[in-house]
Coordinates of C-alpha atoms in Angstrom, one line a residue:
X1 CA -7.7 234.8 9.5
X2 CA -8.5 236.1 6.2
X3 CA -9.3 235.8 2.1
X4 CA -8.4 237.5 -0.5
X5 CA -10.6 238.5 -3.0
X6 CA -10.0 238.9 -7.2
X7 CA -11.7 240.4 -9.8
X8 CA -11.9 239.1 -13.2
X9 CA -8.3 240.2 -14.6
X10 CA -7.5 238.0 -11.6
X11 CA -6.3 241.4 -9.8
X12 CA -6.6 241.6 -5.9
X13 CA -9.9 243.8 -5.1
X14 CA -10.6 242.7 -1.7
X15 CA -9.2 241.2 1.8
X16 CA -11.8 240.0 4.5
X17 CA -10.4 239.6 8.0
X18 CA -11.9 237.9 10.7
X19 CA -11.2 238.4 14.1
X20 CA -11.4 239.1 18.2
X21 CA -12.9 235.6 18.8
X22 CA -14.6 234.9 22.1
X23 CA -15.6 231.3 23.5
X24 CA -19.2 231.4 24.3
X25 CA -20.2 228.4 25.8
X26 CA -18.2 226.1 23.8
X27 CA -18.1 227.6 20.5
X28 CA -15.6 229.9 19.4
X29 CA -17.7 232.7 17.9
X30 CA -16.1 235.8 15.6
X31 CA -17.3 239.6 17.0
X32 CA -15.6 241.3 14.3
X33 CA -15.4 241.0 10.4
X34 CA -13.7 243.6 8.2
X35 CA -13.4 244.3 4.2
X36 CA -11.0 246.1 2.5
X37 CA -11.4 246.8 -1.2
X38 CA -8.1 247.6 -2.5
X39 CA -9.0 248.7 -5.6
X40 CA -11.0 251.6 -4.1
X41 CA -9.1 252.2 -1.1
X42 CA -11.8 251.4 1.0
X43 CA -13.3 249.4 4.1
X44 CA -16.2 248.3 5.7
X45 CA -16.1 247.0 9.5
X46 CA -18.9 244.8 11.0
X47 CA -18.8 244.7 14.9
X48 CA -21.0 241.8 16.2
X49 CA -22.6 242.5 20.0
X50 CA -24.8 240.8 22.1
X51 CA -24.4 237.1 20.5
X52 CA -26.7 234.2 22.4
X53 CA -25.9 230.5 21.2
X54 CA -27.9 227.9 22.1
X55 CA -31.1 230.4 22.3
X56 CA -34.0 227.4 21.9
X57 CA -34.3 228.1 18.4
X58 CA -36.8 225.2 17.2
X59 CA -34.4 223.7 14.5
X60 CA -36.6 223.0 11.9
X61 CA -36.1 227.4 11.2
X62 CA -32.9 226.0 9.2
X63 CA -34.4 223.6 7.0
X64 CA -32.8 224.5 3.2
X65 CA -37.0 225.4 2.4
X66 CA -37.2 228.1 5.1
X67 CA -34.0 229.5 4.5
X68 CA -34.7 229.9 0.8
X69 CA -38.0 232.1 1.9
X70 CA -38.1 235.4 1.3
X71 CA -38.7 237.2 4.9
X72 CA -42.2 238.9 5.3

């Protein structure tokens, strides 16, 4: 899975892949996310570990006003 990225002059600068999904529970949950700028000739890979779902998170954390917050 992935999407490309262009600058302004409409020129690829970057591709972001997705990848090695695991079910956990019953979610289907990425572990891996990686970006390539072209234009540069370089990458960056992100490696998620240790992912919980469901962890009793009180839901009212997601309201649009808390996520807005600035974290202190």
């Amino acid at each position: 899975l992935y999407e490309r990225l262009y600058d302004k002059r409409d020129e690829l600068l970057k591709i972001r892949t997705v990848g090695n999904f695991e079910k956990i529970k019953s979610y289907q949950v990425m572990k891996q996310i990686r970006i390539e700028n072209v234009q540069k000739n370089h990458s960056t890979v992100l490696d998620l570990a240790n992912i919980t779902v469901d962890g009793g998170i009180d839901a009212g954390l997601f309201h649009e006003r808390n996520l807005q917050k600035m974290p202190q």
